[in-house]
PDB file of C-alpha atoms and ligand atoms in Angstrom:
ATOM      1  CA  UNK A   1      -0.464  -0.247  -0.300  1.00 46.00           C
ATOM      2  CA  UNK A   2       3.122   2.588  -1.110  1.00 50.00           C
ATOM      3  CA  UNK A   3       1.750   5.507  -1.899  1.00 57.00           C
ATOM      4  CA  UNK A   4      -1.749   4.939  -2.623  1.00 85.00           C
ATOM      5  CA  UNK A   5      -2.754   8.098  -2.190  1.00 94.00           C
ATOM      6  CA  UNK A   6      -1.905  12.240  -3.829  1.00 94.00           C
ATOM      7  CA  UNK A   7      -3.371  14.839  -3.197  1.00 96.00           C
ATOM      8  CA  UNK A   8      -5.736  15.317  -5.662  1.00 95.00           C
ATOM      9  CA  UNK A   9      -7.934  12.675  -4.752  1.00 95.00           C
ATOM     10  CA  UNK A  10      -8.082  14.320  -1.440  1.00 98.00           C
ATOM     11  CA  UNK A  11     -11.178  16.126  -1.948  1.00 98.00           C
ATOM     12  CA  UNK A  12     -12.511  19.052   1.081  1.00 98.00           C
ATOM     13  CA  UNK A  13      -9.753  18.056   3.042  1.00 98.00           C
ATOM     14  CA  UNK A  14     -11.034  18.497   7.210  1.00 98.00           C
ATOM     15  CA  UNK A  15      -8.112  18.628   9.514  1.00 99.00           C
ATOM     16  CA  UNK A  16      -9.049  18.061  13.248  1.00 98.00           C
ATOM     17  CA  UNK A  17      -6.533  18.752  15.679  1.00 98.00           C
ATOM     18  CA  UNK A  18      -5.164  19.960  19.141  1.00 98.00           C
ATOM     19  CA  UNK A  19      -3.285  22.695  19.261  1.00 97.00           C
ATOM     20  CA  UNK A  20      -2.284  25.591  17.294  1.00 97.00           C
ATOM     21  CA  UNK A  21       1.194  24.604  15.518  1.00 97.00           C
ATOM     22  CA  UNK A  22      -0.104  21.173  15.145  1.00 98.00           C
ATOM     23  CA  UNK A  23      -1.343  21.169  12.218  1.00 98.00           C
ATOM     24  CA  UNK A  24       2.013  23.053  11.087  1.00 98.00           C
ATOM     25  CA  UNK A  25       4.267  20.488  11.703  1.00 98.00           C
ATOM     26  CA  UNK A  26       2.092  17.577  10.839  1.00 98.00           C
ATOM     27  CA  UNK A  27       0.257  18.705   8.137  1.00 98.00           C
ATOM     28  CA  UNK A  28       1.482  22.330   6.017  1.00 98.00           C
ATOM     29  CA  UNK A  29       3.175  21.169   2.708  1.00 98.00           C
ATOM     30  CA  UNK A  30      -0.451  18.784   3.055  1.00 98.00           C
ATOM     31  CA  UNK A  31      -3.031  22.005   3.157  1.00 98.00           C
ATOM     32  CA  UNK A  32      -0.481  24.229   1.337  1.00 97.00           C
ATOM     33  CA  UNK A  33      -0.834  21.109  -2.178  1.00 97.00           C
ATOM     34  CA  UNK A  34      -3.736  21.219  -1.469  1.00 97.00           C
ATOM     35  CA  UNK A  35      -5.143  24.445  -1.940  1.00 97.00           C
ATOM     36  CA  UNK A  36      -2.876  24.918  -4.864  1.00 96.00           C
ATOM     37  CA  UNK A  37      -4.482  22.798  -6.240  1.00 96.00           C
ATOM     38  CA  UNK A  38      -7.890  23.847  -5.229  1.00 97.00           C
ATOM     39  CA  UNK A  39      -9.497  22.440  -2.489  1.00 98.00           C
ATOM     40  CA  UNK A  40     -10.696  23.933   0.555  1.00 98.00           C
ATOM     41  CA  UNK A  41      -8.628  23.176   3.731  1.00 98.00           C
ATOM     42  CA  UNK A  42     -10.197  22.911   7.215  1.00 98.00           C
ATOM     43  CA  UNK A  43      -8.857  23.318  10.265  1.00 98.00           C
ATOM     44  CA  UNK A  44     -10.319  22.903  13.349  1.00 98.00           C
ATOM     45  CA  UNK A  45      -8.194  23.430  16.620  1.00 98.00           C
ATOM     46  CA  UNK A  46      -9.888  21.961  20.283  1.00 98.00           C
ATOM     47  CA  UNK A  47      -7.309  24.683  22.074  1.00 97.00           C
ATOM     48  CA  UNK A  48      -5.987  27.622  21.729  1.00 95.00           C
ATOM     49  CA  UNK A  49      -3.408  26.016  23.638  1.00 93.00           C
ATOM     50  CA  UNK A  50      -3.232  28.672  26.184  1.00 90.00           C
ATOM     51  CA  UNK A  51      -1.639  26.740  28.329  1.00 90.00           C
ATOM     52  CA  UNK A  52       1.967  27.808  25.766  1.00 86.00           C
ATOM     53  CA  UNK A  53       1.643  30.733  25.653  1.00 85.00           C
ATOM     54  CA  UNK A  54      -0.704  33.930  25.291  1.00 87.00           C
ATOM     55  CA  UNK A  55      -3.863  32.942  24.200  1.00 83.00           C
ATOM     56  CA  UNK A  56      -4.566  35.652  21.797  1.00 91.00           C
ATOM     57  CA  UNK A  57      -0.814  35.859  20.227  1.00 94.00           C
ATOM     58  CA  UNK A  58      -1.542  31.432  19.575  1.00 95.00           C
ATOM     59  CA  UNK A  59      -3.800  32.265  17.799  1.00 93.00           C
ATOM     60  CA  UNK A  60      -2.629  35.048  15.950  1.00 96.00           C
ATOM     61  CA  UNK A  61      -0.378  32.713  14.778  1.00 97.00           C
ATOM     62  CA  UNK A  62      -2.342  30.900  14.100  1.00 98.00           C
ATOM     63  CA  UNK A  63      -4.217  32.473  11.879  1.00 97.00           C
ATOM     64  CA  UNK A  64      -0.744  34.099  10.451  1.00 98.00           C
ATOM     65  CA  UNK A  65       0.179  29.985   9.607  1.00 98.00           C
ATOM     66  CA  UNK A  66      -2.821  29.134   7.407  1.00 98.00           C
ATOM     67  CA  UNK A  67      -1.813  32.044   5.489  1.00 98.00           C
ATOM     68  CA  UNK A  68       1.100  30.968   4.676  1.00 98.00           C
ATOM     69  CA  UNK A  69      -0.456  27.823   3.070  1.00 98.00           C
ATOM     70  CA  UNK A  70      -3.378  29.645   1.819  1.00 98.00           C
ATOM     71  CA  UNK A  71      -5.965  28.461   4.635  1.00 98.00           C
ATOM     72  CA  UNK A  72      -8.372  30.348   4.875  1.00 97.00           C
ATOM     73  CA  UNK A  73     -11.267  28.331   6.942  1.00 98.00           C
ATOM     74  CA  UNK A  74     -10.205  28.332  11.244  1.00 98.00           C
ATOM     75  CA  UNK A  75     -12.548  26.056  13.758  1.00 98.00           C
ATOM     76  CA  UNK A  76     -11.697  27.358  18.003  1.00 96.00           C
ATOM     77  CA  UNK A  77     -13.610  23.518  19.552  1.00 97.00           C
ATOM     78  CA  UNK A  78     -13.570  25.865  22.050  1.00 96.00           C
ATOM     79  CA  UNK A  79     -11.987  23.212  25.052  1.00 97.00           C
ATOM     80  CA  UNK A  80      -8.401  23.754  27.531  1.00 96.00           C
ATOM     81  CA  UNK A  81      -5.701  24.214  26.831  1.00 95.00           C
ATOM     82  CA  UNK A  82      -3.524  20.089  28.822  1.00 96.00           C
ATOM     83  CA  UNK A  83      -7.242  18.984  29.957  1.00 97.00           C
ATOM     84  CA  UNK A  84      -9.165  17.809  26.318  1.00 97.00           C
ATOM     85  CA  UNK A  85      -7.959  13.942  28.620  1.00 96.00           C
ATOM     86  CA  UNK A  86     -10.528  15.422  30.968  1.00 97.00           C
ATOM     87  CA  UNK A  87     -13.509  16.218  28.752  1.00 96.00           C
ATOM     88  CA  UNK A  88     -16.495  13.270  28.232  1.00 96.00           C
ATOM     89  CA  UNK A  89     -15.183  11.220  25.479  1.00 96.00           C
ATOM     90  CA  UNK A  90     -18.695  11.856  24.047  1.00 97.00           C
ATOM     91  CA  UNK A  91     -18.942  14.991  24.934  1.00 98.00           C
ATOM     92  CA  UNK A  92     -15.193  15.481  22.889  1.00 98.00           C
ATOM     93  CA  UNK A  93     -17.470  13.176  19.868  1.00 98.00           C
ATOM     94  CA  UNK A  94     -20.305  15.552  19.714  1.00 98.00           C
ATOM     95  CA  UNK A  95     -17.749  18.238  18.568  1.00 98.00           C
ATOM     96  CA  UNK A  96     -16.033  16.520  16.222  1.00 98.00           C
ATOM     97  CA  UNK A  97     -19.227  15.352  14.965  1.00 98.00           C
ATOM     98  CA  UNK A  98     -20.869  18.455  14.286  1.00 98.00           C
ATOM     99  CA  UNK A  99     -17.937  19.291  12.626  1.00 98.00           C
ATOM    100  CA  UNK A 100     -18.103  16.614   9.767  1.00 98.00           C
ATOM    101  CA  UNK A 101     -21.869  16.870   9.429  1.00 98.00           C
ATOM    102  CA  UNK A 102     -21.487  21.011   9.074  1.00 98.00           C
ATOM    103  CA  UNK A 103     -18.169  20.467   6.627  1.00 98.00           C
ATOM    104  CA  UNK A 104     -18.587  17.301   4.780  1.00 98.00           C
ATOM    105  CA  UNK A 105     -15.179  16.647   4.373  1.00 98.00           C
ATOM    106  CA  UNK A 106     -13.928  13.788   1.817  1.00 98.00           C
ATOM    107  CA  UNK A 107     -10.819  13.686   4.171  1.00 98.00           C
ATOM    108  CA  UNK A 108     -10.562  13.938   7.620  1.00 98.00           C
ATOM    109  CA  UNK A 109      -6.883  14.539   9.349  1.00 98.00           C
ATOM    110  CA  UNK A 110      -6.213  13.452  12.847  1.00 98.00           C
ATOM    111  CA  UNK A 111      -3.745  12.136  15.673  1.00 98.00           C
ATOM    112  CA  UNK A 112      -3.075   7.888  15.844  1.00 98.00           C
ATOM    113  CA  UNK A 113      -3.592   6.606  18.840  1.00 97.00           C
ATOM    114  CA  UNK A 114       0.126   7.574  19.491  1.00 97.00           C
ATOM    115  CA  UNK A 115      -0.818  11.308  19.471  1.00 98.00           C
ATOM    116  CA  UNK A 116       2.432  11.530  18.083  1.00 97.00           C
ATOM    117  CA  UNK A 117       3.582  12.292  20.000  1.00 97.00           C
ATOM    118  CA  UNK A 118       2.151  11.006  23.194  1.00 97.00           C
ATOM    119  CA  UNK A 119       0.543  14.463  25.106  1.00 97.00           C
ATOM    120  CA  UNK A 120      -3.253  13.269  26.506  1.00 97.00           C
ATOM    121  CA  UNK A 121      -4.468  16.172  24.467  1.00 98.00           C
ATOM    122  CA  UNK A 122      -3.024  14.175  20.719  1.00 98.00           C
ATOM    123  CA  UNK A 123      -4.251  10.809  21.738  1.00 98.00           C
ATOM    124  CA  UNK A 124      -7.687  12.076  23.209  1.00 98.00           C
ATOM    125  CA  UNK A 125      -8.744  14.750  20.045  1.00 98.00           C
ATOM    126  CA  UNK A 126      -7.528  11.954  17.879  1.00 98.00           C
ATOM    127  CA  UNK A 127      -9.691   9.192  19.355  1.00 98.00           C
ATOM    128  CA  UNK A 128     -13.325  11.794  19.273  1.00 98.00           C
ATOM    129  CA  UNK A 129     -12.287  11.743  15.614  1.00 98.00           C
ATOM    130  CA  UNK A 130     -12.170   8.425  15.103  1.00 98.00           C
ATOM    131  CA  UNK A 131     -15.203   8.261  17.241  1.00 97.00           C
ATOM    132  CA  UNK A 132     -16.764  10.486  15.487  1.00 98.00           C
ATOM    133  CA  UNK A 133     -15.878   9.763  11.870  1.00 98.00           C
ATOM    134  CA  UNK A 134     -17.667   5.525  12.879  1.00 97.00           C
ATOM    135  CA  UNK A 135     -21.571   7.627  14.482  1.00 97.00           C
ATOM    136  CA  UNK A 136     -21.140   9.589  10.373  1.00 97.00           C
ATOM    137  CA  UNK A 137     -21.024   5.604   8.987  1.00 96.00           C
ATOM    138  CA  UNK A 138     -17.513   6.515   7.801  1.00 96.00           C
ATOM    139  CA  UNK A 139     -17.893   9.187   5.846  1.00 96.00           C
ATOM    140  CA  UNK A 140     -15.600  10.184   3.774  1.00 96.00           C
ATOM    141  CA  UNK A 141     -11.496   8.478   4.632  1.00 97.00           C
ATOM    142  CA  UNK A 142      -9.361   9.094   7.503  1.00 98.00           C
ATOM    143  CA  UNK A 143      -5.899   9.319   7.591  1.00 98.00           C
ATOM    144  CA  UNK A 144      -3.846   9.467  11.066  1.00 98.00           C
ATOM    145  CA  UNK A 145      -0.556  11.120  10.886  1.00 98.00           C
ATOM    146  CA  UNK A 146       2.653   9.162  11.352  1.00 98.00           C
ATOM    147  CA  UNK A 147       6.767   8.405  11.484  1.00 98.00           C
ATOM    148  CA  UNK A 148       8.108   5.761   9.898  1.00 98.00           C
ATOM    149  CA  UNK A 149      11.165   3.969  10.535  1.00 98.00           C
ATOM    150  CA  UNK A 150      13.263   6.684   8.147  1.00 97.00           C
ATOM    151  CA  UNK A 151      11.577   9.265  10.190  1.00 97.00           C
ATOM    152  CA  UNK A 152      13.226   7.099  12.936  1.00 97.00           C
ATOM    153  CA  UNK A 153      16.234   6.539  11.761  1.00 97.00           C
ATOM    154  CA  UNK A 154      17.627   8.882  11.141  1.00 97.00           C
ATOM    155  CA  UNK A 155      15.337  12.002  13.138  1.00 97.00           C
ATOM    156  CA  UNK A 156      14.914   9.584  16.423  1.00 95.00           C
ATOM    157  CA  UNK A 157      18.565  10.815  18.174  1.00 95.00           C
ATOM    158  CA  UNK A 158      17.247  14.235  17.668  1.00 96.00           C
ATOM    159  CA  UNK A 159      13.808  14.349  18.710  1.00 95.00           C
ATOM    160  CA  UNK A 160      14.785  12.208  21.659  1.00 94.00           C
ATOM    161  CA  UNK A 161      16.926  15.154  23.073  1.00 94.00           C
ATOM    162  CA  UNK A 162      15.252  18.020  21.781  1.00 94.00           C
ATOM    163  CA  UNK A 163      12.132  16.158  24.266  1.00 92.00           C
ATOM    164  CA  UNK A 164       9.626  15.947  21.691  1.00 92.00           C
ATOM    165  CA  UNK A 165       8.554  13.040  22.576  1.00 94.00           C
ATOM    166  CA  UNK A 166       6.407  12.700  26.063  1.00 94.00           C
ATOM    167  CA  UNK A 167       7.952  10.905  28.634  1.00 92.00           C
ATOM    168  CA  UNK A 168       7.139   7.026  28.835  1.00 91.00           C
ATOM    169  CA  UNK A 169       5.452   7.901  25.291  1.00 91.00           C
ATOM    170  CA  UNK A 170       6.456   5.163  22.524  1.00 89.00           C
ATOM    171  CA  UNK A 171       6.528   8.135  18.713  1.00 95.00           C
ATOM    172  CA  UNK A 172       3.899   5.959  15.760  1.00 97.00           C
ATOM    173  CA  UNK A 173       6.936   3.882  13.583  1.00 97.00           C
ATOM    174  CA  UNK A 174       5.507   2.315   9.969  1.00 98.00           C
ATOM    175  CA  UNK A 175       7.223   0.479   7.747  1.00 97.00           C
ATOM    176  CA  UNK A 176       7.600   2.890   5.291  1.00 96.00           C
ATOM    177  CA  UNK A 177       5.917   1.262   2.790  1.00 95.00           C
ATOM    178  CA  UNK A 178       2.168   1.117   5.577  1.00 96.00           C
ATOM    179  CA  UNK A 179       1.785   4.056   4.454  1.00 97.00           C
ATOM    180  CA  UNK A 180      -1.172   5.919   2.572  1.00 97.00           C
ATOM    181  CA  UNK A 181      -0.272   9.567   1.626  1.00 97.00           C
ATOM    182  CA  UNK A 182       3.558  10.323   2.041  1.00 96.00           C
ATOM    183  CA  UNK A 183       3.928  14.213   1.099  1.00 96.00           C
ATOM    184  CA  UNK A 184       7.608  14.915   0.543  1.00 87.00           C
ATOM    185  CA  UNK A 185       8.326  18.780   1.705  1.00 92.00           C
ATOM    186  CA  UNK A 186      10.637  20.433  -1.092  1.00 88.00           C
ATOM    187  CA  UNK A 187      11.059  23.355  -3.193  1.00 89.00           C
ATOM    188  CA  UNK A 188       7.616  26.043  -2.748  1.00 89.00           C
ATOM    189  CA  UNK A 189       5.941  23.687  -0.825  1.00 91.00           C
ATOM    190  CA  UNK A 190       9.359  23.499   1.614  1.00 94.00           C
ATOM    191  CA  UNK A 191       9.041  27.201   2.246  1.00 96.00           C
ATOM    192  CA  UNK A 192       5.365  26.925   2.794  1.00 97.00           C
ATOM    193  CA  UNK A 193       5.959  24.853   5.218  1.00 97.00           C
ATOM    194  CA  UNK A 194       8.465  26.350   7.327  1.00 97.00           C
ATOM    195  CA  UNK A 195       6.412  29.906   6.685  1.00 98.00           C
ATOM    196  CA  UNK A 196       3.944  27.731   8.370  1.00 98.00           C
ATOM    197  CA  UNK A 197       6.114  26.477  11.076  1.00 98.00           C
ATOM    198  CA  UNK A 198       8.045  29.492  12.005  1.00 97.00           C
ATOM    199  CA  UNK A 199       4.159  31.623  12.892  1.00 98.00           C
ATOM    200  CA  UNK A 200       3.892  29.661  15.904  1.00 97.00           C
ATOM    201  CA  UNK A 201       6.989  31.931  16.758  1.00 96.00           C
ATOM    202  CA  UNK A 202       6.458  31.585  19.970  1.00 95.00           C
ATOM    203  CA  UNK A 203       6.546  27.265  20.020  1.00 94.00           C
ATOM    204  CA  UNK A 204       9.317  26.983  17.482  1.00 96.00           C
ATOM    205  CA  UNK A 205      11.566  29.682  17.628  1.00 96.00           C
ATOM    206  CA  UNK A 206      13.161  27.831  20.621  1.00 95.00           C
ATOM    207  CA  UNK A 207      13.265  24.996  19.056  1.00 95.00           C
ATOM    208  CA  UNK A 208      14.657  26.179  15.164  1.00 96.00           C
ATOM    209  CA  UNK A 209      17.043  28.248  16.940  1.00 96.00           C
ATOM    210  CA  UNK A 210      18.710  24.838  18.828  1.00 96.00           C
ATOM    211  CA  UNK A 211      18.576  22.973  16.132  1.00 96.00           C
ATOM    212  CA  UNK A 212      19.654  25.337  12.678  1.00 97.00           C
ATOM    213  CA  UNK A 213      17.124  26.535   9.929  1.00 96.00           C
ATOM    214  CA  UNK A 214      18.202  23.927   7.751  1.00 95.00           C
ATOM    215  CA  UNK A 215      18.594  20.699  10.301  1.00 96.00           C
ATOM    216  CA  UNK A 216      15.187  21.807  11.278  1.00 96.00           C
ATOM    217  CA  UNK A 217      13.213  22.437   7.927  1.00 95.00           C
ATOM    218  CA  UNK A 218      14.640  18.394   7.452  1.00 95.00           C
ATOM    219  CA  UNK A 219      13.227  17.160  10.584  1.00 96.00           C
ATOM    220  CA  UNK A 220       9.550  18.588   8.917  1.00 94.00           C
ATOM    221  CA  UNK A 221      10.203  17.671   5.407  1.00 93.00           C
ATOM    222  CA  UNK A 222       8.108  14.366   5.033  1.00 94.00           C
ATOM    223  CA  UNK A 223       4.290  14.437   6.404  1.00 98.00           C
ATOM    224  CA  UNK A 224       2.799  10.836   6.658  1.00 98.00           C
ATOM    225  CA  UNK A 225      -0.604   8.904   7.158  1.00 98.00           C
ATOM    226  CA  UNK A 226      -2.379   5.919   7.361  1.00 98.00           C
ATOM    227  CA  UNK A 227      -6.067   5.844   6.885  1.00 97.00           C
ATOM    228  CA  UNK A 228      -7.872   3.417   9.218  1.00 96.00           C
ATOM    229  CA  UNK A 229     -10.082   1.114   8.414  1.00 92.00           C
ATOM    230  CA  UNK A 230     -13.208   0.659   9.279  1.00 86.00           C
ATOM    231  CA  UNK A 231     -13.910  -0.839  12.176  1.00 76.00           C
ATOM    232  CA  UNK A 232     -17.661  -2.532  11.273  1.00 68.00           C
ATOM    233  CA  UNK A 233     -20.098  -2.145  14.377  1.00 59.00           C
ATOM    234  CA  UNK A 234     -18.449   0.461  16.256  1.00 53.00           C
ATOM    235  CA  UNK A 235     -21.025   3.093  14.328  1.00 48.00           C
ATOM    236  CA  UNK A 236     -23.998   4.215  16.758  1.00 45.00           C
TER     237      UNK A 236
HETATM  238 ZN1   ZN B   1      -0.203  19.680  20.324  1.00 56.18          ZN
END
């Protein structure tokens, strides 16, 4: 199942993430490429990221970051940063379900059960989206952001040294030939992804300065996704 999907297959894209900056790290190049092809791209963030800095600053950064990749549709789900894991799963699910019914995406992007970095907000939000997708009758394809074995071979030590993963968390690592979609971040797309990440200055400046711009760009130089198969019997 190598790269079975291409950007022009994606149709309307809805990314559902936990914090401002998740969407940039995991899907900025995808969003830029999809917008270039004229697809509608909508981003939802469960929280304003207020635990990681001033909430107004973070939302302003998010708006600027999305603009760098041509996205103007954003939904803020209004949950509290750091507390998504404490939200009743049904409440989170219903918020996402409402969004699915409103946006009617052909493709939904979110975290896998690993939560990428193991952040409890990421794990919770990914779970809400999965459940909402099931309840909505598996409409549209659901893609989970993931990392590949080749990513870890190259970037595992740097990722660990910079504290990317939550303590005790196991980041996703899948064989490269199992990803359904790989967006390579090159050329103009790379510049736009870098601009999207830089716009989240309160979150990315320290890390970018620490490793240097060149390394920072290459580190986030691919976006990979697994396609989720519908699980019958889970739909309400
Ligand atoms: Zn996050």
